[in-house]
Amino acid sequence: MHKSHSDHSALYRWLPFALFMAFIGLDEVLRFLGHKGWIHLSPRDLLYLYPVKAISVGLLLLYFRRRYEEIRPQDLAQVKNLVLSISVGVAVFLLWINMDWSFGTHGKPAGFDPTIMSDYLTRLILIISRVFGAAVIVPIMEELFWRSWLLRYIIDHDFSKIQIGTFTWSSFLISTILFGLEHNYIIAGIMAGVAYSLLLYRTKSLASCILSHAVTNFALAIYVLATSQWRFW
């Protein structure tokens, strides 16, 4: 049986996200095995997973890049879209760092602390990979999955028939809650999901959502590096 065009289109949008989550799962498994004493891995060893994850997902996005016709950089040439996207991104960042409530977390966030590395060059490489991954790879990967694919897939399994930014209550609520559950700080994640979805409905532009998400994550990266609040990473 041959896969339909819609099946392949979906694959291009969920596979990078699935690969990203697989690395997170691997990290959790390795931490569990290490805690049980079944393998010998230090916290330093686990930090090396992030550059591998960012590079792997980035290469996959690069390979599929011609399939993402819904990403229209020219949308950002509209000043109102540009200003709104940046403003939403900054607002989400400011809310995020004030919504680190313990009742909305998956346990205690382990965080990503590159300062445990004694070698300066290693620390620098890890920091650069983390900032690049958070501010470039993650926004593209997540917006393709959540706001391009899942939002439309909930409305119609043949999601490519649905225009970007089409609103229904079911797709909005389901995708927003699931987006929150993906993050350590669940309530903050839901808040961000609401903000990025509303931005999509307003602009009908996935590029605007990617930029907004990138602004949030870059601002958060600068905040983490300036304050050493590694739990946000």
C-alpha positions as semicolon CSV with decimal commas, in nm:
position;residue;x (nm);y (nm);z (nm)
1;M;0,000;0,000;0,000
2;H;0,139;0,338;-0,100
3;K;0,137;0,622;0,148
4;S;-0,063;0,928;0,052
5;H;0,089;1,270;-0,001
6;S;-0,069;1,378;0,329
7;D;0,104;1,091;0,513
8;H;0,441;1,201;0,381
9;S;0,366;1,567;0,457
10;A;0,284;1,473;0,815
11;L;0,605;1,274;0,846
12;Y;0,817;1,577;0,756
13;R;0,655;1,769;1,042
14;W;0,639;1,514;1,322
15;L;0,960;1,318;1,264
16;P;1,202;1,593;1,380
17;F;0,991;1,637;1,694
18;A;0,983;1,261;1,753
19;L;1,362;1,245;1,719
20;F;1,400;1,530;1,967
21;M;1,172;1,355;2,217
22;A;1,359;1,027;2,166
23;F;1,677;1,198;2,283
24;I;1,493;1,329;2,590
25;G;1,372;0,975;2,657
26;L;1,726;0,843;2,620
27;D;1,849;1,103;2,869
28;E;1,586;0,993;3,122
29;V;1,671;0,625;3,075
30;L;2,043;0,690;3,121
31;R;1,975;0,894;3,436
32;F;1,758;0,614;3,574
33;L;2,017;0,346;3,498
34;G;2,288;0,560;3,652
35;H;2,079;0,622;3,964
36;K;2,031;0,247;4,001
37;G;2,404;0,194;3,964
38;W;2,361;-0,025;3,657
39;I;2,578;0,201;3,443
40;H;2,845;0,453;3,534
41;L;2,766;0,794;3,389
42;S;2,839;1,126;3,552
43;P;2,621;1,438;3,506
44;R;2,903;1,569;3,287
45;D;2,865;1,278;3,047
46;L;2,493;1,345;2,999
47;L;2,555;1,704;2,893
48;Y;2,710;1,579;2,569
49;L;2,371;1,447;2,458
50;Y;2,238;1,796;2,387
51;P;2,481;1,890;2,107
52;V;2,417;1,552;1,946
53;K;2,041;1,607;1,977
54;A;2,052;1,960;1,837
55;I;2,273;1,862;1,543
56;S;2,066;1,551;1,462
57;V;1,734;1,736;1,462
58;G;1,887;2,032;1,278
59;L;2,017;1,808;1,000
60;L;1,676;1,645;0,964
61;L;1,505;1,983;0,937
62;L;1,764;2,090;0,682
63;Y;1,705;1,773;0,480
64;F;1,327;1,832;0,474
65;R;1,353;2,210;0,430
66;R;1,193;2,220;0,084
67;R;0,882;2,052;0,226
68;Y;0,802;2,336;0,464
69;E;0,621;2,567;0,227
70;E;0,414;2,710;0,515
71;I;0,724;2,882;0,654
72;R;0,718;3,214;0,469
73;P;0,999;3,447;0,586
74;Q;0,845;3,725;0,377
75;D;0,562;3,743;0,633
76;L;0,808;3,911;0,868
77;A;0,856;4,194;0,619
78;Q;0,521;4,322;0,747
79;V;0,618;4,553;1,033
80;K;0,305;4,478;1,235
81;N;0,375;4,104;1,221
82;L;0,739;4,157;1,314
83;V;0,661;4,383;1,610
84;L;0,378;4,162;1,733
85;S;0,590;3,847;1,709
86;I;0,878;4,000;1,905
87;S;0,641;4,148;2,163
88;V;0,467;3,815;2,223
89;G;0,805;3,643;2,251
90;V;0,926;3,887;2,515
91;A;0,596;3,866;2,705
92;V;0,611;3,486;2,715
93;F;0,967;3,503;2,848
94;L;0,873;3,746;3,125
95;L;0,576;3,534;3,227
96;W;0,776;3,209;3,204
97;I;1,042;3,308;3,458
98;N;0,765;3,404;3,701
99;M;0,564;3,082;3,656
100;D;0,815;2,829;3,794
101;W;0,554;2,681;4,026
102;S;0,638;2,342;4,174
103;F;0,286;2,203;4,142
104;G;0,314;2,231;3,767
105;T;0,637;2,041;3,714
106;H;0,743;1,690;3,617
107;G;0,939;1,645;3,940
108;K;1,244;1,865;4,000
109;P;1,392;1,987;3,669
110;A;1,747;1,860;3,631
111;G;1,848;2,162;3,426
112;F;2,149;2,199;3,198
113;D;2,450;2,337;3,385
114;P;2,761;2,361;3,163
115;T;2,963;2,515;3,447
116;I;3,021;2,168;3,593
117;M;3,269;2,121;3,309
118;S;3,620;2,220;3,417
119;D;3,748;2,281;3,064
120;Y;3,666;2,628;2,928
121;L;3,643;2,524;2,562
122;T;3,407;2,237;2,647
123;R;3,186;2,473;2,848
124;L;3,180;2,721;2,561
125;I;3,087;2,457;2,304
126;L;2,807;2,328;2,526
127;I;2,672;2,679;2,587
128;I;2,679;2,766;2,216
129;S;2,507;2,440;2,123
130;R;2,242;2,494;2,389
131;V;2,166;2,852;2,287
132;F;2,161;2,763;1,916
133;G;1,943;2,459;1,981
134;A;1,698;2,653;2,198
135;A;1,678;2,967;1,984
136;V;1,694;2,817;1,634
137;I;1,632;2,441;1,619
138;V;1,358;2,410;1,883
139;P;1,135;2,695;1,756
140;I;1,135;2,558;1,400
141;M;1,089;2,196;1,510
142;E;0,815;2,267;1,764
143;E;0,615;2,514;1,556
144;L;0,613;2,273;1,262
145;F;0,485;1,999;1,489
146;W;0,239;2,186;1,712
147;R;0,112;2,484;1,515
148;S;0,153;2,356;1,159
149;W;0,074;1,985;1,186
150;L;-0,113;1,897;1,506
151;L;-0,346;2,198;1,514
152;R;-0,462;2,115;1,162
153;Y;-0,452;1,736;1,206
154;I;-0,701;1,757;1,494
155;I;-0,940;1,942;1,263
156;D;-0,892;1,705;0,969
157;H;-0,656;1,408;0,936
158;D;-0,587;1,529;0,583
159;F;-0,430;1,832;0,750
160;S;-0,288;1,983;0,431
161;K;-0,644;2,083;0,329
162;I;-0,671;2,308;0,635
163;Q;-0,537;2,662;0,614
164;I;-0,265;2,762;0,861
165;G;-0,424;2,948;1,152
166;T;-0,770;2,791;1,125
167;F;-0,938;2,802;1,467
168;T;-1,151;2,540;1,638
169;W;-1,194;2,506;2,013
170;S;-1,097;2,139;2,015
171;S;-0,770;2,186;1,826
172;F;-0,681;2,493;2,033
173;L;-0,745;2,332;2,372
174;I;-0,597;1,989;2,295
175;S;-0,278;2,120;2,135
176;T;-0,227;2,383;2,405
177;I;-0,259;2,137;2,692
178;L;-0,032;1,884;2,522
179;F;0,222;2,157;2,452
180;G;0,221;2,240;2,823
181;L;0,269;1,876;2,921
182;E;0,580;1,860;2,702
183;H;0,758;2,107;2,931
184;N;0,896;2,077;3,283
185;Y;0,691;2,376;3,397
186;I;0,351;2,265;3,275
187;I;0,154;2,581;3,357
188;A;0,416;2,800;3,193
189;G;0,410;2,568;2,892
190;I;0,034;2,599;2,860
191;M;0,065;2,977;2,883
192;A;0,322;2,976;2,602
193;G;0,104;2,744;2,394
194;V;-0,189;2,983;2,429
195;A;0,026;3,282;2,333
196;Y;0,183;3,125;2,024
197;S;-0,152;2,984;1,907
198;L;-0,323;3,323;1,943
199;L;-0,037;3,477;1,748
200;L;-0,093;3,220;1,473
201;Y;-0,466;3,292;1,461
202;R;-0,394;3,665;1,441
203;T;-0,121;3,657;1,176
204;K;-0,190;3,330;0,988
205;S;0,188;3,306;0,975
206;L;0,399;3,017;1,101
207;A;0,711;3,229;1,047
208;S;0,574;3,475;1,302
209;C;0,530;3,195;1,555
210;I;0,881;3,066;1,492
211;L;1,027;3,413;1,543
212;S;0,824;3,469;1,860
213;H;0,926;3,131;1,999
214;A;1,289;3,205;1,911
215;V;1,276;3,541;2,091
216;T;1,138;3,372;2,403
217;N;1,402;3,102;2,404
218;F;1,690;3,337;2,327
219;A;1,582;3,578;2,602
220;L;1,553;3,283;2,840
221;A;1,902;3,166;2,743
222;I;2,050;3,509;2,818
223;Y;1,862;3,515;3,149
224;V;1,988;3,169;3,246
225;L;2,347;3,255;3,161
226;A;2,326;3,585;3,350
227;T;2,161;3,444;3,664
228;S;2,275;3,078;3,666
229;Q;1,911;2,969;3,700
230;W;1,992;2,642;3,524
231;R;1,655;2,485;3,609
232;F;1,503;2,688;3,324
233;W;1,728;2,495;3,084
